[in-house]
mmCIF file of C-alpha atoms in Angstrom:
data_model
loop_
_atom_site.group_PDB
_atom_site.id
_atom_site.type_symbol
_atom_site.label_atom_id
_atom_site.label_comp_id
_atom_site.label_asym_id
_atom_site.label_seq_id
_atom_site.Cartn_x
_atom_site.Cartn_y
_atom_site.Cartn_z
ATOM 1 C CA MET A 125 -11.165 -5.704 75.047
ATOM 2 C CA VAL A 126 -13.063 -5.698 71.758
ATOM 3 C CA GLU A 127 -14.063 -9.226 70.836
ATOM 4 C CA PRO A 128 -13.896 -10.172 67.139
ATOM 5 C CA ASN A 129 -17.038 -12.310 67.585
ATOM 6 C CA ARG A 130 -18.992 -9.212 68.659
ATOM 7 C CA ILE A 131 -17.814 -7.385 65.551
ATOM 8 C CA THR A 132 -18.759 -10.373 63.360
ATOM 9 C CA GLU A 133 -22.198 -10.536 64.994
ATOM 10 C CA THR A 134 -22.740 -6.804 64.470
ATOM 11 C CA LEU A 135 -21.685 -7.044 60.825
ATOM 12 C CA GLU A 136 -23.920 -10.058 60.226
ATOM 13 C CA LYS A 137 -26.892 -8.493 61.980
ATOM 14 C CA PHE A 138 -26.667 -4.963 60.579
ATOM 15 C CA GLY A 139 -24.156 -5.161 57.736
ATOM 16 C CA SER A 140 -26.527 -6.036 54.946
ATOM 17 C CA ASP A 141 -29.130 -3.307 55.411
ATOM 18 C CA ALA A 142 -28.118 0.146 54.250
ATOM 19 C CA THR A 143 -31.692 1.497 54.271
ATOM 20 C CA ASP A 144 -31.128 4.010 57.090
ATOM 21 C CA ALA A 145 -27.849 5.183 55.587
ATOM 22 C CA ILE A 146 -29.448 5.651 52.182
ATOM 23 C CA ARG A 147 -32.351 7.603 53.667
ATOM 24 C CA SER A 148 -30.142 9.775 55.895
ATOM 25 C CA ALA A 149 -27.345 10.437 53.413
ATOM 26 C CA SER A 150 -29.689 11.297 50.564
ATOM 27 C CA ARG A 151 -30.410 14.594 52.358
ATOM 28 C CA TYR A 152 -26.782 15.652 51.859
ATOM 29 C CA ASP A 153 -25.158 17.005 48.700
ATOM 30 C CA ASP A 154 -21.610 16.881 49.994
ATOM 31 C CA THR A 155 -19.744 13.968 51.562
ATOM 32 C CA GLU A 156 -17.812 16.273 53.892
ATOM 33 C CA GLU A 157 -21.048 17.583 55.456
ATOM 34 C CA TRP A 158 -22.235 13.989 55.868
ATOM 35 C CA VAL A 159 -18.991 12.874 57.490
ATOM 36 C CA VAL A 160 -18.929 15.861 59.860
ATOM 37 C CA HIS A 161 -22.517 15.067 60.905
ATOM 38 C CA GLN A 162 -21.671 11.402 61.524
ATOM 39 C CA ALA A 163 -18.424 12.244 63.358
ATOM 40 C CA ARG A 164 -20.296 14.653 65.646
ATOM 41 C CA LYS A 165 -22.898 12.025 66.507
ATOM 42 C CA SER A 166 -20.179 9.527 67.238
ATOM 43 C CA PHE A 167 -18.229 12.069 69.297
ATOM 44 C CA VAL A 168 -21.267 12.783 71.474
ATOM 45 C CA ALA A 169 -21.902 9.059 72.012
ATOM 46 C CA GLY A 170 -18.266 8.400 72.920
ATOM 47 C CA ALA A 171 -18.074 11.416 75.216
ATOM 48 C CA GLY A 172 -21.326 10.375 76.890
ATOM 49 C CA ALA A 173 -20.055 6.852 77.451
ATOM 50 C CA GLY A 174 -16.857 8.234 78.965
ATOM 51 C CA ALA A 175 -18.439 10.989 81.048
ATOM 52 C CA VAL A 176 -19.126 9.015 84.222
ATOM 53 C CA PRO A 177 -15.996 7.629 85.881
ATOM 54 C CA GLY A 178 -16.198 3.863 86.120
ATOM 55 C CA ALA A 179 -19.237 3.631 83.838
ATOM 56 C CA TYR A 180 -17.220 2.792 80.728
ATOM 57 C CA TRP A 181 -16.938 -0.783 81.944
ATOM 58 C CA VAL A 182 -20.710 -1.032 81.428
ATOM 59 C CA LEU A 183 -21.199 1.474 78.602
ATOM 60 C CA GLY A 184 -18.070 0.534 76.633
ATOM 61 C CA PRO A 185 -19.562 -2.429 74.743
ATOM 62 C CA VAL A 186 -22.598 -0.350 73.762
ATOM 63 C CA ASP A 187 -20.282 2.467 72.669
ATOM 64 C CA VAL A 188 -18.272 0.076 70.472
ATOM 65 C CA ILE A 189 -21.390 -1.379 68.821
ATOM 66 C CA TYR A 190 -22.744 2.134 68.209
ATOM 67 C CA LEU A 191 -19.356 3.150 66.808
ATOM 68 C CA VAL A 192 -19.258 0.203 64.391
ATOM 69 C CA ARG A 193 -22.830 0.906 63.259
ATOM 70 C CA THR A 194 -21.999 4.580 62.742
ATOM 71 C CA MET A 195 -18.928 3.608 60.749
ATOM 72 C CA MET A 196 -21.116 1.348 58.580
ATOM 73 C CA THR A 197 -23.689 4.081 58.020
ATOM 74 C CA THR A 198 -20.990 6.644 57.262
ATOM 75 C CA ALA A 199 -19.316 4.407 54.695
ATOM 76 C CA TRP A 200 -22.550 3.604 52.864
ATOM 77 C CA GLY A 201 -23.599 7.262 53.033
ATOM 78 C CA VAL A 202 -20.434 8.280 51.217
ATOM 79 C CA GLY A 203 -21.415 5.910 48.405
ATOM 80 C CA VAL A 204 -24.960 7.264 48.297
ATOM 81 C CA ILE A 205 -23.791 10.867 48.040
ATOM 82 C CA ARG A 206 -21.306 9.909 45.315
ATOM 83 C CA GLY A 207 -24.217 8.379 43.377
ATOM 84 C CA CYS A 208 -22.992 4.782 43.568
ATOM 85 C CA SER A 209 -25.210 1.742 43.744
ATOM 86 C CA ILE A 210 -24.957 0.267 47.217
ATOM 87 C CA ASP A 211 -24.423 -3.454 47.695
ATOM 88 C CA ALA A 212 -24.477 -3.182 51.470
ATOM 89 C CA ALA A 213 -22.751 -6.409 52.494
ATOM 90 C CA THR A 214 -20.117 -6.413 49.745
ATOM 91 C CA ASP A 215 -19.305 -2.718 50.030
ATOM 92 C CA LEU A 216 -19.034 -2.853 53.803
ATOM 93 C CA ALA A 217 -16.889 -5.992 53.835
ATOM 94 C CA LEU A 218 -14.408 -4.551 51.345
ATOM 95 C CA ILE A 219 -14.316 -1.114 52.992
ATOM 96 C CA LEU A 220 -13.644 -2.649 56.404
ATOM 97 C CA ALA A 221 -11.110 -5.035 54.868
ATOM 98 C CA VAL A 222 -9.147 -2.072 53.517
ATOM 99 C CA TRP A 223 -9.639 0.016 56.665
ATOM 100 C CA SER A 224 -8.409 -2.798 58.908
ATOM 101 C CA GLY A 225 -5.425 -3.629 56.705
ATOM 102 C CA HIS A 226 -6.732 -7.021 55.542
ATOM 103 C CA VAL A 227 -6.852 -5.841 51.903
ATOM 104 C CA ASP A 228 -4.361 -3.426 50.385
ATOM 105 C CA PRO A 229 -6.068 -0.247 49.066
ATOM 106 C CA ALA A 230 -4.363 -0.831 45.709
ATOM 107 C CA ASP A 231 -6.185 -4.177 45.445
ATOM 108 C CA VAL A 232 -9.742 -2.816 45.703
ATOM 109 C CA ARG A 233 -10.385 -2.972 41.961
ATOM 110 C CA MET A 234 -9.078 -6.540 41.858
ATOM 111 C CA GLN A 235 -11.360 -7.473 44.765
ATOM 112 C CA LEU A 236 -14.323 -5.919 42.971
ATOM 113 C CA ALA A 237 -13.482 -7.985 39.915
ATOM 114 C CA ARG A 238 -13.105 -11.166 41.953
ATOM 115 C CA GLU A 239 -16.076 -10.898 44.301
ATOM 116 C CA SER A 240 -16.885 -14.504 43.554
ATOM 117 C CA ILE A 241 -13.693 -15.893 45.097
ATOM 118 C CA VAL A 242 -14.410 -18.584 47.684
ATOM 119 C CA GLU A 243 -12.826 -16.725 50.588
ATOM 120 C CA PHE A 244 -15.015 -13.677 49.960
ATOM 121 C CA ARG A 245 -18.341 -14.969 48.677
ATOM 122 C CA ASP A 246 -20.775 -17.546 49.909
ATOM 123 C CA SER A 247 -23.266 -18.200 47.128
ATOM 124 C CA GLN A 248 -26.148 -18.566 49.563
ATOM 125 C CA HIS A 249 -25.398 -15.827 52.067
ATOM 126 C CA GLY A 250 -23.469 -13.116 50.232
ATOM 127 C CA VAL A 251 -20.215 -12.272 52.016
ATOM 128 C CA SER A 252 -18.753 -15.413 53.563
ATOM 129 C CA ARG A 253 -18.569 -15.843 57.315
ATOM 130 C CA GLN A 254 -14.913 -16.853 56.885
ATOM 131 C CA PHE A 255 -14.105 -13.499 55.267
ATOM 132 C CA LEU A 256 -16.119 -11.589 57.900
ATOM 133 C CA LYS A 257 -14.255 -13.367 60.694
ATOM 134 C CA LYS A 258 -10.875 -12.462 59.217
ATOM 135 C CA VAL A 259 -11.897 -8.836 58.764
ATOM 136 C CA SER A 260 -13.581 -8.707 62.188
ATOM 137 C CA THR A 261 -10.398 -9.882 63.875
ATOM 138 C CA LYS A 262 -8.451 -7.030 62.279
ATOM 139 C CA VAL A 263 -11.218 -4.480 62.974
ATOM 140 C CA ALA A 264 -11.381 -5.612 66.625
ATOM 141 C CA ALA A 265 -7.612 -5.242 66.980
ATOM 142 C CA LYS A 266 -7.647 -1.754 65.464
ATOM 143 C CA ILE A 267 -10.594 -0.559 67.551
ATOM 144 C CA GLY A 268 -9.411 -2.431 70.637
ATOM 145 C CA ALA A 269 -6.103 -0.594 70.735
ATOM 146 C CA LYS A 270 -7.914 2.745 71.041
ATOM 147 C CA VAL A 271 -10.687 1.444 73.315
ATOM 148 C CA ALA A 272 -8.039 0.402 75.837
ATOM 149 C CA GLY A 273 -7.034 4.055 76.016
ATOM 150 C CA LYS A 274 -10.668 5.052 76.466
ATOM 151 C CA VAL A 275 -11.037 2.655 79.409
ATOM 152 C CA VAL A 276 -8.077 4.278 81.153
ATOM 153 C CA GLY A 277 -8.705 7.845 79.966
ATOM 154 C CA HIS A 278 -12.367 8.130 80.892
ATOM 155 C CA HIS A 279 -11.377 8.501 84.563
ATOM 156 C CA ILE A 280 -9.819 11.908 83.909
ATOM 157 C CA PRO A 281 -12.443 14.628 84.476
ATOM 158 C CA VAL A 282 -13.323 16.715 81.400
ATOM 159 C CA VAL A 283 -10.395 15.447 79.326
ATOM 160 C CA GLY A 284 -11.493 11.797 79.517
ATOM 161 C CA PRO A 285 -14.899 12.228 77.864
ATOM 162 C CA ILE A 286 -13.395 14.503 75.207
ATOM 163 C CA ALA A 287 -10.756 11.876 74.452
ATOM 164 C CA CYS A 288 -13.417 9.124 74.307
ATOM 165 C CA GLY A 289 -15.496 11.164 71.878
ATOM 166 C CA GLY A 290 -12.427 12.104 69.864
ATOM 167 C CA VAL A 291 -11.498 8.464 69.338
ATOM 168 C CA ASN A 292 -14.975 7.767 67.945
ATOM 169 C CA ALA A 293 -14.827 10.793 65.636
ATOM 170 C CA TYR A 294 -11.376 9.694 64.439
ATOM 171 C CA PHE A 295 -12.675 6.239 63.501
ATOM 172 C CA VAL A 296 -15.671 7.691 61.646
ATOM 173 C CA ARG A 297 -13.460 10.065 59.667
ATOM 174 C CA SER A 298 -10.935 7.335 58.866
ATOM 175 C CA ILE A 299 -13.626 4.940 57.575
ATOM 176 C CA ALA A 300 -15.041 7.798 55.494
ATOM 177 C CA ASP A 301 -11.627 8.308 53.864
ATOM 178 C CA VAL A 302 -11.469 4.624 52.935
ATOM 179 C CA ALA A 303 -15.079 4.717 51.683
ATOM 180 C CA GLU A 304 -14.244 7.686 49.431
ATOM 181 C CA HIS A 305 -11.401 5.692 47.871
ATOM 182 C CA TYR A 306 -13.488 2.519 47.624
ATOM 183 C CA TYR A 307 -16.458 4.177 45.912
ATOM 184 C CA ALA A 308 -14.146 6.041 43.524
ATOM 185 C CA GLU A 309 -12.658 2.662 42.567
ATOM 186 C CA LYS A 310 -16.133 1.163 42.309
ATOM 187 C CA GLU A 311 -17.195 3.967 39.955
ATOM 188 C CA ALA A 312 -14.079 3.460 37.838
ATOM 189 C CA PHE A 313 -14.555 -0.321 37.789
ATOM 190 C CA SER A 314 -18.203 -0.042 36.726
ATOM 191 C CA THR A 315 -17.242 2.077 33.695
ATOM 192 C CA TYR A 316 -15.140 -0.743 32.222
#
């Protein structure tokens, strides 16, 4: 089970510092190369966590935190490669909100225009804890549905680790797709 509080804690702890993503992604000229690199890393981590039967009960939480961090880095990296300015906390919150289904993709431009709404912004801390909790609950549900399959599937020799890694790679690619859309909207919004 993926706990929303763990996701919220991860986002609060790591979700406002895009330094590593900026440094890593700046070596790439193409978002597809970047996403493939990130998906491979995530695949290897997921496959490793699922490689030893029974070990996923211990390694699963670490795998999920690594997955969420990789998703964060991937999303920011897409923005870096596209040449966008990165507002780590805001960008990540809105990307995850769209990815999790909390915000409709068609509403991204409106959300960018209304970043100061009470639900979204906390004047002292950036993205509000209330907004992060709502998004974290949806992210946890989306990840949790697949992690349940990883818990069961990792017991199957050879296929289990591949499936565990494949789930991670899927999530990285899907967040990258949302990030592409988000940063395109951000570019369009900033030209107004």
